[in-house]
mmCIF file of C-alpha atoms in Angstrom:
data_model
loop_
_atom_site.group_PDB
_atom_site.id
_atom_site.type_symbol
_atom_site.label_atom_id
_atom_site.label_comp_id
_atom_site.label_asym_id
_atom_site.label_seq_id
_atom_site.Cartn_x
_atom_site.Cartn_y
_atom_site.Cartn_z
ATOM 1 C CA MET A 192 0.045 -0.126 -0.041
ATOM 2 C CA SER A 193 1.232 3.562 -0.780
ATOM 3 C CA ASP A 194 1.617 5.823 2.223
ATOM 4 C CA PRO A 195 -0.553 8.993 1.901
ATOM 5 C CA ALA A 196 1.836 10.760 4.153
ATOM 6 C CA ALA A 197 4.662 10.077 1.620
ATOM 7 C CA THR A 198 2.485 11.385 -1.188
ATOM 8 C CA GLU A 199 1.875 14.559 0.606
ATOM 9 C CA LYS A 200 5.721 15.166 1.010
ATOM 10 C CA ARG A 201 5.923 15.217 -2.900
ATOM 11 C CA PRO A 202 5.716 18.674 -4.273
ATOM 12 C CA HIS A 203 2.310 19.405 -5.566
ATOM 13 C CA ILE A 204 1.900 22.035 -8.124
ATOM 14 C CA PRO A 205 -1.646 23.430 -8.604
ATOM 15 C CA VAL A 206 -2.264 24.012 -12.289
ATOM 16 C CA LEU A 207 -2.753 27.629 -13.356
ATOM 17 C CA LEU A 208 -2.657 28.892 -9.753
ATOM 18 C CA ARG A 209 -0.848 32.101 -10.579
ATOM 19 C CA PRO A 210 -3.025 33.222 -13.382
ATOM 20 C CA LEU A 211 -6.205 32.183 -11.343
ATOM 21 C CA LEU A 212 -5.202 34.339 -8.452
ATOM 22 C CA GLU A 213 -4.437 37.242 -10.760
ATOM 23 C CA ALA A 214 -7.843 36.820 -12.548
ATOM 24 C CA VAL A 215 -9.825 36.820 -9.235
ATOM 25 C CA ALA A 216 -7.825 39.531 -7.497
ATOM 26 C CA PRO A 217 -8.095 41.128 -5.015
ATOM 27 C CA VAL A 218 -8.853 37.830 -3.071
ATOM 28 C CA SER A 219 -10.873 38.563 0.176
ATOM 29 C CA GLY A 220 -13.987 37.280 2.053
ATOM 30 C CA ASP A 221 -15.224 33.766 1.969
ATOM 31 C CA TRP A 222 -14.482 30.998 -0.590
ATOM 32 C CA ALA A 223 -15.144 27.475 -1.438
ATOM 33 C CA ASP A 224 -12.573 25.222 -2.983
ATOM 34 C CA GLY A 225 -14.949 22.679 -4.403
ATOM 35 C CA THR A 226 -12.215 20.212 -5.469
ATOM 36 C CA PHE A 227 -9.861 20.393 -2.415
ATOM 37 C CA GLY A 228 -7.442 17.516 -3.458
ATOM 38 C CA ALA A 229 -3.952 18.111 -2.049
ATOM 39 C CA GLY A 230 -5.078 21.661 -0.937
ATOM 40 C CA GLY A 231 -2.976 23.754 -3.389
ATOM 41 C CA TYR A 232 -5.603 26.126 -4.355
ATOM 42 C CA THR A 233 -6.881 26.459 -0.856
ATOM 43 C CA ARG A 234 -3.592 27.465 0.414
ATOM 44 C CA GLY A 235 -3.096 29.925 -2.393
ATOM 45 C CA LEU A 236 -6.392 31.473 -1.631
ATOM 46 C CA LEU A 237 -5.559 31.881 1.994
ATOM 47 C CA GLU A 238 -2.014 33.134 1.470
ATOM 48 C CA ALA A 239 -3.495 35.641 -1.174
ATOM 49 C CA GLY A 240 -5.886 37.211 1.436
ATOM 50 C CA ALA A 241 -9.061 34.931 1.683
ATOM 51 C CA ASP A 242 -10.620 35.347 5.133
ATOM 52 C CA TRP A 243 -12.087 31.912 5.217
ATOM 53 C CA VAL A 244 -12.074 28.850 2.758
ATOM 54 C CA CYS A 245 -14.324 25.746 2.797
ATOM 55 C CA GLY A 246 -12.423 22.931 1.281
ATOM 56 C CA ILE A 247 -14.744 20.219 -0.255
ATOM 57 C CA ASP A 248 -13.896 16.965 -1.499
ATOM 58 C CA ARG A 249 -15.683 13.534 -2.045
ATOM 59 C CA ASP A 250 -12.387 11.631 -1.348
ATOM 60 C CA PRO A 251 -12.141 11.105 2.327
ATOM 61 C CA MET A 252 -8.426 10.272 1.904
ATOM 62 C CA VAL A 253 -7.531 13.955 1.170
ATOM 63 C CA PHE A 254 -8.529 15.222 4.548
ATOM 64 C CA ASP A 255 -6.165 12.649 6.260
ATOM 65 C CA MET A 256 -3.471 14.040 3.976
ATOM 66 C CA ALA A 257 -4.000 17.670 5.034
ATOM 67 C CA ALA A 258 -3.711 16.845 8.708
ATOM 68 C CA GLY A 259 -0.247 17.956 8.907
ATOM 69 C CA TRP A 260 -0.785 21.488 7.695
ATOM 70 C CA ALA A 261 -4.722 22.341 8.049
ATOM 71 C CA ASP A 262 -4.262 23.484 11.788
ATOM 72 C CA ASP A 263 -1.987 26.142 10.604
ATOM 73 C CA TYR A 264 -4.795 28.244 9.341
ATOM 74 C CA GLY A 265 -6.940 27.713 12.408
ATOM 75 C CA ASP A 266 -10.714 28.622 11.939
ATOM 76 C CA ARG A 267 -9.852 30.315 8.613
ATOM 77 C CA LEU A 268 -10.217 26.727 7.062
ATOM 78 C CA ALA A 269 -13.129 24.435 7.266
ATOM 79 C CA LEU A 270 -12.905 20.881 5.709
ATOM 80 C CA ARG A 271 -16.164 19.124 4.422
ATOM 81 C CA GLU A 272 -16.545 15.810 2.881
ATOM 82 C CA GLY A 273 -19.109 15.868 0.036
ATOM 83 C CA THR A 274 -19.345 16.865 -3.543
ATOM 84 C CA PHE A 275 -19.101 20.363 -4.992
ATOM 85 C CA SER A 276 -22.621 20.075 -6.201
ATOM 86 C CA GLU A 277 -23.597 20.528 -2.366
ATOM 87 C CA MET A 278 -21.262 23.347 -1.905
ATOM 88 C CA ASP A 279 -23.986 25.936 -1.220
ATOM 89 C CA THR A 280 -25.199 23.697 1.660
ATOM 90 C CA LEU A 281 -21.753 22.485 2.799
ATOM 91 C CA ALA A 282 -20.353 26.026 2.866
ATOM 92 C CA GLY A 283 -23.386 27.299 4.898
ATOM 93 C CA LYS A 284 -22.894 30.948 3.890
ATOM 94 C CA PRO A 285 -22.853 33.152 0.810
ATOM 95 C CA LEU A 286 -19.558 33.149 -0.921
ATOM 96 C CA ASP A 287 -17.102 35.729 -2.417
ATOM 97 C CA GLY A 288 -15.622 33.107 -4.718
ATOM 98 C CA VAL A 289 -15.541 29.480 -5.761
ATOM 99 C CA VAL A 290 -12.642 27.422 -7.319
ATOM 100 C CA LEU A 291 -13.198 24.259 -9.178
ATOM 101 C CA ASP A 292 -10.234 22.109 -10.433
ATOM 102 C CA LEU A 293 -11.969 19.349 -12.532
ATOM 103 C CA GLY A 294 -10.914 15.714 -13.310
ATOM 104 C CA VAL A 295 -8.649 13.399 -11.528
ATOM 105 C CA SER A 296 -5.774 14.755 -9.245
ATOM 106 C CA SER A 297 -2.097 13.607 -9.713
ATOM 107 C CA MET A 298 -2.262 12.628 -6.090
ATOM 108 C CA GLN A 299 -5.006 10.009 -6.954
ATOM 109 C CA LEU A 300 -3.019 8.803 -10.089
ATOM 110 C CA ASP A 301 0.100 8.285 -7.986
ATOM 111 C CA LEU A 302 -1.752 5.737 -5.677
ATOM 112 C CA ALA A 303 -1.936 2.460 -7.618
ATOM 113 C CA GLU A 304 -4.407 0.964 -5.290
ATOM 114 C CA ARG A 305 -6.994 3.841 -6.288
ATOM 115 C CA GLY A 306 -7.183 2.226 -9.730
ATOM 116 C CA PHE A 307 -6.921 5.325 -11.986
ATOM 117 C CA SER A 308 -3.826 4.746 -13.765
ATOM 118 C CA PHE A 309 -3.165 2.422 -16.725
ATOM 119 C CA MET A 310 0.646 2.745 -16.079
ATOM 120 C CA LYS A 311 0.468 1.251 -12.484
ATOM 121 C CA ASP A 312 -1.024 -2.166 -11.598
ATOM 122 C CA GLY A 313 -3.829 -1.927 -8.939
ATOM 123 C CA PRO A 314 -7.455 -2.882 -8.456
ATOM 124 C CA LEU A 315 -9.726 -1.665 -11.099
ATOM 125 C CA ASP A 316 -11.565 0.951 -8.827
ATOM 126 C CA MET A 317 -11.505 4.521 -10.154
ATOM 127 C CA ARG A 318 -14.019 5.799 -7.333
ATOM 128 C CA MET A 319 -13.268 9.329 -6.155
ATOM 129 C CA SER A 320 -15.656 8.744 -3.168
ATOM 130 C CA GLN A 321 -14.365 5.270 -2.610
ATOM 131 C CA SER A 322 -18.081 4.034 -2.537
ATOM 132 C CA GLY A 323 -20.522 2.863 -5.062
ATOM 133 C CA PRO A 324 -20.078 0.874 -8.163
ATOM 134 C CA SER A 325 -16.345 0.629 -9.264
ATOM 135 C CA ALA A 326 -14.693 0.497 -12.742
ATOM 136 C CA ALA A 327 -14.559 -3.202 -12.405
ATOM 137 C CA ASP A 328 -18.290 -3.485 -11.909
ATOM 138 C CA LEU A 329 -18.694 -1.368 -15.100
ATOM 139 C CA VAL A 330 -16.415 -3.274 -17.393
ATOM 140 C CA ASN A 331 -17.397 -6.621 -16.096
ATOM 141 C CA GLU A 332 -21.418 -6.082 -16.183
ATOM 142 C CA VAL A 333 -22.571 -3.592 -18.745
ATOM 143 C CA ASP A 334 -23.378 -4.805 -22.339
ATOM 144 C CA ALA A 335 -21.101 -4.190 -25.303
ATOM 145 C CA ASP A 336 -23.234 -1.421 -26.764
ATOM 146 C CA THR A 337 -23.337 0.455 -23.471
ATOM 147 C CA LEU A 338 -19.622 -0.039 -23.017
ATOM 148 C CA ALA A 339 -18.955 1.236 -26.387
ATOM 149 C CA ASP A 340 -21.347 4.309 -25.782
ATOM 150 C CA ILE A 341 -19.309 5.222 -22.664
ATOM 151 C CA LEU A 342 -15.935 4.948 -24.400
ATOM 152 C CA TYR A 343 -17.285 7.044 -27.371
ATOM 153 C CA HIS A 344 -19.232 9.734 -25.528
ATOM 154 C CA TYR A 345 -16.942 10.154 -22.554
ATOM 155 C CA GLY A 346 -13.576 9.501 -24.039
ATOM 156 C CA GLU A 347 -14.121 10.403 -27.673
ATOM 157 C CA GLU A 348 -12.616 7.052 -28.576
ATOM 158 C CA ARG A 349 -13.261 6.386 -32.174
ATOM 159 C CA ALA A 350 -12.487 2.592 -31.878
ATOM 160 C CA SER A 351 -15.071 2.248 -29.085
ATOM 161 C CA ARG A 352 -17.045 -0.556 -30.503
ATOM 162 C CA ARG A 353 -13.836 -2.651 -31.248
ATOM 163 C CA ILE A 354 -12.594 -2.184 -27.808
ATOM 164 C CA ALA A 355 -15.959 -2.860 -26.134
ATOM 165 C CA ARG A 356 -16.216 -6.144 -28.052
ATOM 166 C CA ALA A 357 -12.814 -7.071 -27.028
ATOM 167 C CA ILE A 358 -13.458 -6.433 -23.426
ATOM 168 C CA VAL A 359 -16.572 -8.501 -23.355
ATOM 169 C CA ARG A 360 -14.919 -11.436 -24.918
ATOM 170 C CA ALA A 361 -12.095 -11.169 -22.463
ATOM 171 C CA ARG A 362 -14.295 -11.009 -19.404
ATOM 172 C CA ALA A 363 -16.152 -14.210 -20.609
ATOM 173 C CA ASP A 364 -12.863 -16.053 -19.717
ATOM 174 C CA ALA A 365 -12.208 -14.317 -16.475
ATOM 175 C CA PRO A 366 -13.592 -10.880 -15.006
ATOM 176 C CA PHE A 367 -11.388 -7.990 -14.950
ATOM 177 C CA GLU A 368 -9.936 -7.232 -11.659
ATOM 178 C CA THR A 369 -6.874 -4.975 -12.228
ATOM 179 C CA THR A 370 -5.870 -1.872 -14.301
ATOM 180 C CA LEU A 371 -3.100 -3.473 -16.195
ATOM 181 C CA GLN A 372 -5.464 -6.378 -17.310
ATOM 182 C CA LEU A 373 -7.804 -3.830 -18.719
ATOM 183 C CA ALA A 374 -5.020 -1.675 -20.246
ATOM 184 C CA GLU A 375 -3.477 -4.804 -22.004
ATOM 185 C CA VAL A 376 -6.832 -5.635 -23.832
ATOM 186 C CA ILE A 377 -7.261 -2.047 -25.005
ATOM 187 C CA GLU A 378 -3.728 -1.821 -26.187
ATOM 188 C CA LYS A 379 -3.909 -5.114 -28.209
ATOM 189 C CA ASN A 380 -6.760 -3.630 -30.085
ATOM 190 C CA LEU A 381 -5.455 -0.415 -31.045
ATOM 191 C CA PRO A 382 -2.452 0.593 -33.385
ATOM 192 C CA ARG A 383 0.846 1.069 -31.462
ATOM 193 C CA SER A 384 1.321 4.666 -30.447
ATOM 194 C CA LYS A 385 3.944 6.784 -32.101
ATOM 195 C CA PRO A 386 6.478 8.566 -30.158
ATOM 196 C CA GLY A 387 4.986 11.603 -28.442
ATOM 197 C CA GLN A 388 1.360 10.166 -28.563
ATOM 198 C CA SER A 389 -0.491 9.344 -25.552
ATOM 199 C CA HIS A 390 -0.873 5.733 -24.392
ATOM 200 C CA PRO A 391 -3.607 3.792 -26.347
ATOM 201 C CA ALA A 392 -5.679 3.200 -23.241
ATOM 202 C CA THR A 393 -5.736 6.981 -22.287
ATOM 203 C CA ARG A 394 -9.118 7.675 -23.719
ATOM 204 C CA SER A 395 -10.906 4.593 -22.620
ATOM 205 C CA PHE A 396 -9.694 5.036 -18.963
ATOM 206 C CA GLN A 397 -10.714 8.572 -19.087
ATOM 207 C CA ALA A 398 -14.223 7.561 -20.282
ATOM 208 C CA ILE A 399 -14.549 4.865 -17.677
ATOM 209 C CA ARG A 400 -13.534 7.105 -14.833
ATOM 210 C CA ILE A 401 -15.959 9.745 -15.859
ATOM 211 C CA ALA A 402 -18.780 7.271 -16.002
ATOM 212 C CA VAL A 403 -18.061 5.674 -12.657
ATOM 213 C CA ASN A 404 -17.950 9.100 -10.972
ATOM 214 C CA ASP A 405 -20.819 10.830 -12.846
ATOM 215 C CA GLU A 406 -18.230 13.552 -13.610
ATOM 216 C CA PHE A 407 -20.495 15.541 -16.198
ATOM 217 C CA GLY A 408 -23.606 15.326 -13.966
ATOM 218 C CA GLN A 409 -21.543 16.585 -10.989
ATOM 219 C CA LEU A 410 -20.036 19.239 -13.150
ATOM 220 C CA ILE A 411 -23.469 20.871 -14.157
ATOM 221 C CA GLU A 412 -24.813 20.565 -10.679
ATOM 222 C CA GLY A 413 -21.511 22.057 -9.284
ATOM 223 C CA LEU A 414 -21.837 25.092 -11.623
ATOM 224 C CA GLU A 415 -25.528 25.584 -10.567
ATOM 225 C CA ALA A 416 -24.525 25.201 -6.842
ATOM 226 C CA ALA A 417 -21.807 27.826 -7.266
ATOM 227 C CA GLU A 418 -24.295 30.171 -8.927
ATOM 228 C CA ARG A 419 -26.596 29.857 -5.930
ATOM 229 C CA ALA A 420 -23.811 30.240 -3.472
ATOM 230 C CA LEU A 421 -22.017 33.205 -4.938
ATOM 231 C CA LYS A 422 -22.701 36.816 -3.786
ATOM 232 C CA PRO A 423 -23.193 39.478 -6.322
ATOM 233 C CA GLY A 424 -19.672 40.202 -7.406
ATOM 234 C CA GLY A 425 -18.352 36.971 -6.362
ATOM 235 C CA LYS A 426 -15.942 35.058 -8.675
ATOM 236 C CA LEU A 427 -16.203 31.681 -10.185
ATOM 237 C CA ALA A 428 -12.918 30.163 -11.451
ATOM 238 C CA VAL A 429 -12.856 26.713 -13.150
ATOM 239 C CA VAL A 430 -9.931 24.727 -14.383
ATOM 240 C CA THR A 431 -10.562 21.996 -16.815
ATOM 241 C CA PHE A 432 -8.114 19.414 -18.384
ATOM 242 C CA HIS A 433 -9.967 18.149 -21.537
ATOM 243 C CA SER A 434 -11.939 19.565 -24.265
ATOM 244 C CA MET A 435 -15.308 18.002 -23.355
ATOM 245 C CA GLU A 436 -15.129 19.421 -19.815
ATOM 246 C CA ASP A 437 -14.183 22.811 -21.236
ATOM 247 C CA ARG A 438 -16.821 22.900 -23.677
ATOM 248 C CA VAL A 439 -19.499 22.396 -21.072
ATOM 249 C CA VAL A 440 -18.067 24.985 -18.865
ATOM 250 C CA LYS A 441 -17.916 27.467 -21.711
ATOM 251 C CA ARG A 442 -21.354 26.852 -22.828
ATOM 252 C CA PHE A 443 -22.761 27.187 -19.314
ATOM 253 C CA LEU A 444 -20.998 30.418 -18.646
ATOM 254 C CA GLN A 445 -21.915 31.833 -22.082
ATOM 255 C CA ALA A 446 -25.530 30.962 -21.525
ATOM 256 C CA ARG A 447 -25.622 32.398 -17.929
ATOM 257 C CA ALA A 448 -23.792 35.688 -19.265
ATOM 258 C CA SER A 449 -26.338 36.089 -22.034
ATOM 259 C CA SER A 450 -29.445 38.129 -21.866
ATOM 260 C CA GLY A 451 -31.408 36.018 -24.364
ATOM 261 C CA GLY A 452 -33.122 37.798 -27.077
ATOM 262 C CA GLY A 453 -31.576 37.348 -30.498
ATOM 263 C CA GLY A 454 -33.341 34.913 -32.734
ATOM 264 C CA SER A 455 -33.705 34.773 -36.509
ATOM 265 C CA ARG A 456 -36.186 33.808 -39.140
ATOM 266 C CA TYR A 457 -35.278 30.137 -38.491
ATOM 267 C CA ALA A 458 -35.534 30.243 -34.731
ATOM 268 C CA PRO A 459 -37.764 32.047 -32.275
ATOM 269 C CA GLU A 460 -36.331 34.762 -30.051
ATOM 270 C CA ALA A 461 -35.437 33.644 -26.609
ATOM 271 C CA ALA A 462 -36.998 35.211 -23.604
ATOM 272 C CA GLU A 463 -35.085 38.137 -22.229
ATOM 273 C CA GLU A 464 -33.261 37.345 -18.925
ATOM 274 C CA THR A 465 -31.019 39.336 -16.606
ATOM 275 C CA PRO A 466 -27.529 37.691 -17.027
ATOM 276 C CA ARG A 467 -26.343 35.785 -13.928
ATOM 277 C CA PHE A 468 -22.688 35.979 -14.716
ATOM 278 C CA LYS A 469 -20.284 38.408 -16.568
ATOM 279 C CA LEU A 470 -17.268 36.670 -18.253
ATOM 280 C CA THR A 471 -14.105 38.043 -16.819
ATOM 281 C CA PRO A 472 -12.160 37.581 -19.049
ATOM 282 C CA ARG A 473 -14.258 36.451 -21.979
ATOM 283 C CA LYS A 474 -11.840 33.871 -23.233
ATOM 284 C CA ALA A 475 -10.116 30.954 -21.518
ATOM 285 C CA ILE A 476 -6.585 31.271 -20.056
ATOM 286 C CA GLY A 477 -3.921 28.677 -20.758
ATOM 287 C CA PRO A 478 -0.607 28.039 -19.410
ATOM 288 C CA ASP A 479 2.462 30.118 -20.180
ATOM 289 C CA LYS A 480 5.925 28.786 -21.020
ATOM 290 C CA GLU A 481 6.980 29.252 -17.447
ATOM 291 C CA GLU A 482 4.261 27.068 -16.174
ATOM 292 C CA LEU A 483 4.905 24.445 -18.705
ATOM 293 C CA GLN A 484 8.397 24.209 -17.804
ATOM 294 C CA VAL A 485 7.844 23.349 -14.160
ATOM 295 C CA ASN A 486 4.452 21.525 -14.687
ATOM 296 C CA PRO A 487 4.070 19.661 -17.860
ATOM 297 C CA ARG A 488 0.471 18.404 -16.730
ATOM 298 C CA ALA A 489 -0.777 22.009 -17.335
ATOM 299 C CA ARG A 490 -0.398 21.595 -21.191
ATOM 300 C CA SER A 491 -4.079 20.885 -21.786
ATOM 301 C CA ALA A 492 -5.448 23.092 -18.931
ATOM 302 C CA ARG A 493 -7.810 25.916 -19.357
ATOM 303 C CA LEU A 494 -9.085 28.568 -16.815
ATOM 304 C CA ARG A 495 -12.380 30.236 -17.204
ATOM 305 C CA VAL A 496 -13.466 32.905 -14.809
ATOM 306 C CA ALA A 497 -16.743 34.614 -14.325
ATOM 307 C CA THR A 498 -18.371 37.289 -11.983
ATOM 308 C CA ARG A 499 -21.767 36.744 -10.495
ATOM 309 C CA THR A 500 -24.536 39.284 -11.112
ATOM 310 C CA ASP A 501 -27.392 40.009 -8.743
ATOM 311 C CA ALA A 502 -29.905 38.015 -10.887
ATOM 312 C CA PRO A 503 -31.564 35.073 -9.173
ATOM 313 C CA ALA A 504 -30.156 31.745 -9.492
ATOM 314 C CA GLY A 505 -31.954 29.248 -11.614
ATOM 315 C CA PRO A 506 -31.799 25.820 -13.452
ATOM 316 C CA SER A 507 -29.982 25.448 -16.573
ATOM 317 C CA ASP A 508 -31.083 23.869 -19.947
ATOM 318 C CA ARG A 509 -28.651 20.842 -19.989
ATOM 319 C CA LYS A 510 -29.629 19.947 -23.739
ATOM 320 C CA LYS A 511 -27.857 23.111 -24.784
ATOM 321 C CA LEU A 512 -24.687 22.575 -22.886
ATOM 322 C CA GLY A 513 -23.276 19.819 -24.979
ATOM 323 C CA LEU A 514 -23.576 17.273 -22.104
ATOM 324 C CA PRO A 515 -22.750 13.658 -23.376
ATOM 325 C CA PRO A 516 -25.898 11.419 -22.690
ATOM 326 C CA LEU A 517 -25.904 9.424 -19.447
ATOM 327 C CA VAL A 518 -24.959 5.846 -20.258
ATOM 328 C CA PHE A 519 -23.993 4.510 -16.881
ATOM 329 C CA LYS A 520 -26.091 5.152 -13.723
ATOM 330 C CA ASP A 521 -24.705 4.926 -10.277
ATOM 331 C CA ARG A 522 -26.665 1.993 -8.673
ATOM 332 C CA SER A 523 -25.459 2.406 -5.102
#
């Protein structure tokens, strides 16, 4: 077993922390870090001037790892186990800012027993909350068509049907139990990757992880929770790591920053609404050369920032957000 304390001693570099703090400056008041992880954004916010930060995570392990430094901040830091879709309830007060760092953390990837990595052998798990159906349950139980839909919609894997059929054939002999068992089957059914290309199992592992953790459902609910929690003038900062996540965040914020109207002879005019957010800035922020030198993981990261208006919060139209269809439902 890997030692969480040993993992904590390794340097953790929060992606896009410097441009994030610059984009939301001046930092003050009450904040939520909805994806606490190793606590890099939380510490950055506290050191930049936040009065109080509520660190939220559904992975109970992260709070054990924070035990060595969390007390340094006293009552300026509150740690709450749960999902960021519950942040307005968990924080318990209106917020001046919300930070979300989406996807799996390098800390989770480093621990083979969490089952996220196709490079390290471990149980086929991938559950961020360490509860509910696991990746092994998914690949061993769902039919080939559903599995192919997961690989295609959540991983944009073009060979999804070929891989799904191969997985179903392989599990007929023995169920999948480890990450390397699955990675090997995927790798055998794809062309050998060229130098500089990602591992053949990258897209499939991403897709399975997203399905197991309902990451897109959580993302939309988390953005809606942030809208409910933020005070007028409050800042929302979201860091994404792949194009599907970024597309959903972009469309959500564009829709919430729009007043409706428009229309054409082909489409009816939308009802006028008061915008709930203002895009600040309008475009995504990516890593600069300095960050890429010290943190190669940042190469695909995008930061989007928006400022809350005083318009009432409300539900979003999920069909317009480019949300992939739900093809695996948590049965816990």
